Amino acid sequence: MSTAQLRNIGPKSAAWLRQVGLRSPEDLVAAGAVHAFLKVKRAGFKPSLNLLYALEGALLDCHWHDVPEPRRAQLLAELETASAALPPPRGKPVGGPVTTAFYGDSGESTDASPASESPAPEDDGGNRFT
């Protein structure tokens, strides 16, 4: 039996699961809903939380709408904990502080940090590149 034959798992979700190595119900049971969801997300796909609930419903053999609210909250907490434990994805820079440079009439750059409250320079509509 493949994951495509599980309840709540449509063709797109089944393809995602196959591509991350979860090809059978046994693979899904071994991984669990949260780790299967994370594998799909870390592979570069953009799953919504509905996939997480669908995976849990597939494991419980119930419709994903019937996953109880306390269990949904528990899944979200587990997802948050598991996500925090992972390193940042490769090839994507970790977010850092953002700085803004304002160029005055003389063409000199002045850096402004996000915390500073300096007003933006007035735009006279002229061409700054001449």
GROMACS .gro file of C-alpha atoms in nm:
model
  130
    1MET     CA    1   0.000   0.000   0.000
    2SER     CA    2   0.132   0.346  -0.084
    3THR     CA    3   0.071   0.673   0.098
    4ALA     CA    4  -0.156   0.780  -0.191
    5GLN     CA    5  -0.412   0.525  -0.072
    6LEU     CA    6  -0.427   0.667   0.280
    7ARG     CA    7  -0.719   0.873   0.396
    8ASN     CA    8  -0.672   1.252   0.352
    9ILE     CA    9  -0.367   1.211   0.126
   10GLY     CA   10  -0.428   1.347  -0.222
   11PRO     CA   11  -0.202   1.317  -0.526
   12LYS     CA   12   0.004   1.626  -0.449
   13SER     CA   13   0.060   1.532  -0.085
   14ALA     CA   14   0.146   1.175  -0.187
   15ALA     CA   15   0.400   1.308  -0.438
   16TRP     CA   16   0.559   1.528  -0.170
   17LEU     CA   17   0.578   1.234   0.070
   18ARG     CA   18   0.733   1.010  -0.196
   19GLN     CA   19   0.992   1.275  -0.279
   20VAL     CA   20   1.105   1.295   0.084
   21GLY     CA   21   1.127   0.917   0.117
   22LEU     CA   22   0.794   0.837   0.286
   23ARG     CA   23   0.648   0.581   0.048
   24SER     CA   24   0.439   0.353   0.269
   25PRO     CA   25   0.203   0.387   0.565
   26GLU     CA   26   0.474   0.221   0.775
   27ASP     CA   27   0.716   0.500   0.679
   28LEU     CA   28   0.458   0.759   0.783
   29VAL     CA   29   0.390   0.583   1.115
   30ALA     CA   30   0.765   0.564   1.186
   31ALA     CA   31   0.817   0.934   1.108
   32GLY     CA   32   0.500   1.066   1.271
   33ALA     CA   33   0.288   1.353   1.144
   34VAL     CA   34   0.513   1.634   1.269
   35HIS     CA   35   0.840   1.496   1.133
   36ALA     CA   36   0.678   1.400   0.802
   37PHE     CA   37   0.546   1.756   0.772
   38LEU     CA   38   0.890   1.898   0.852
   39LYS     CA   39   1.055   1.674   0.594
   40VAL     CA   40   0.817   1.803   0.328
   41LYS     CA   41   0.872   2.163   0.434
   42ARG     CA   42   1.253   2.128   0.451
   43ALA     CA   43   1.252   1.977   0.101
   44GLY     CA   44   1.141   2.316  -0.029
   45PHE     CA   45   0.770   2.255  -0.070
   46LYS     CA   46   0.518   2.500   0.076
   47PRO     CA   47   0.271   2.288   0.275
   48SER     CA   48  -0.002   2.448   0.483
   49LEU     CA   49  -0.098   2.329   0.829
   50ASN     CA   50  -0.379   2.137   0.663
   51LEU     CA   51  -0.115   1.885   0.553
   52LEU     CA   52  -0.009   1.839   0.915
   53TYR     CA   53  -0.370   1.773   1.016
   54ALA     CA   54  -0.422   1.546   0.714
   55LEU     CA   55  -0.116   1.340   0.810
   56GLU     CA   56  -0.243   1.307   1.166
   57GLY     CA   57  -0.588   1.212   1.034
   58ALA     CA   58  -0.425   0.949   0.811
   59LEU     CA   59  -0.247   0.804   1.114
   60LEU     CA   60  -0.571   0.804   1.317
   61ASP     CA   61  -0.781   0.690   1.018
   62CYS     CA   62  -1.018   0.983   1.048
   63HIS     CA   63  -1.099   1.288   0.836
   64TRP     CA   64  -0.858   1.574   0.904
   65HIS     CA   65  -1.149   1.795   1.019
   66ASP     CA   66  -1.215   1.538   1.294
   67VAL     CA   67  -0.870   1.571   1.453
   68PRO     CA   68  -0.960   1.708   1.799
   69GLU     CA   69  -0.869   2.068   1.879
   70PRO     CA   70  -0.649   1.973   2.178
   71ARG     CA   71  -0.453   1.737   1.952
   72ARG     CA   72  -0.416   2.013   1.691
   73ALA     CA   73  -0.273   2.244   1.957
   74GLN     CA   74  -0.037   1.966   2.067
   75LEU     CA   75   0.074   1.913   1.705
   76LEU     CA   76   0.146   2.284   1.667
   77ALA     CA   77   0.349   2.286   1.989
   78GLU     CA   78   0.546   1.980   1.872
   79LEU     CA   79   0.601   2.146   1.533
   80GLU     CA   80   0.730   2.464   1.701
   81THR     CA   81   0.968   2.264   1.921
   82ALA     CA   82   1.094   2.048   1.635
   83SER     CA   83   1.136   2.349   1.405
   84ALA     CA   84   1.338   2.538   1.665
   85ALA     CA   85   1.575   2.243   1.703
   86LEU     CA   86   1.660   2.234   1.331
   87PRO     CA   87   1.949   2.428   1.181
   88PRO     CA   88   1.862   2.695   0.924
   89PRO     CA   89   1.807   2.564   0.571
   90ARG     CA   90   2.117   2.542   0.355
   91GLY     CA   91   2.159   2.806   0.089
   92LYS     CA   92   1.941   3.058   0.269
   93PRO     CA   93   2.109   3.327   0.478
   94VAL     CA   94   2.002   3.365   0.836
   95GLY     CA   95   1.819   3.694   0.881
   96GLY     CA   96   2.027   3.967   1.030
   97PRO     CA   97   1.989   4.332   1.118
   98VAL     CA   98   1.876   4.557   0.838
   99THR     CA   99   2.042   4.890   0.774
  100THR     CA  100   1.929   5.167   0.545
  101ALA     CA  101   2.154   5.412   0.363
  102PHE     CA  102   2.025   5.757   0.274
  103TYR     CA  103   2.203   5.949   0.001
  104GLY     CA  104   2.207   6.325   0.036
  105ASP     CA  105   2.251   6.591  -0.231
  106SER     CA  106   2.628   6.558  -0.213
  107GLY     CA  107   2.609   6.186  -0.295
  108GLU     CA  108   2.754   6.082   0.039
  109SER     CA  109   2.598   5.789   0.219
  110THR     CA  110   2.475   5.814   0.575
  111ASP     CA  111   2.374   5.494   0.750
  112ALA     CA  112   2.064   5.487   0.964
  113SER     CA  113   1.982   5.198   1.192
  114PRO     CA  114   1.622   5.076   1.221
  115ALA     CA  115   1.608   5.208   1.577
  116SER     CA  116   1.688   5.565   1.478
  117GLU     CA  117   1.403   5.801   1.414
  118SER     CA  118   1.562   6.009   1.137
  119PRO     CA  119   1.308   6.135   0.885
  120ALA     CA  120   1.335   6.026   0.524
  121PRO     CA  121   1.488   6.287   0.295
  122GLU     CA  122   1.248   6.497   0.092
  123ASP     CA  123   1.212   6.378  -0.266
  124ASP     CA  124   1.217   6.672  -0.505
  125GLY     CA  125   1.145   6.444  -0.801
  126GLY     CA  126   1.480   6.520  -0.960
  127ASN     CA  127   1.708   6.265  -1.118
  128ARG     CA  128   1.974   6.163  -0.867
  129PHE     CA  129   2.179   5.970  -1.123
  130THR     CA  130   2.301   6.262  -1.335
   0.00000   0.00000   0.00000
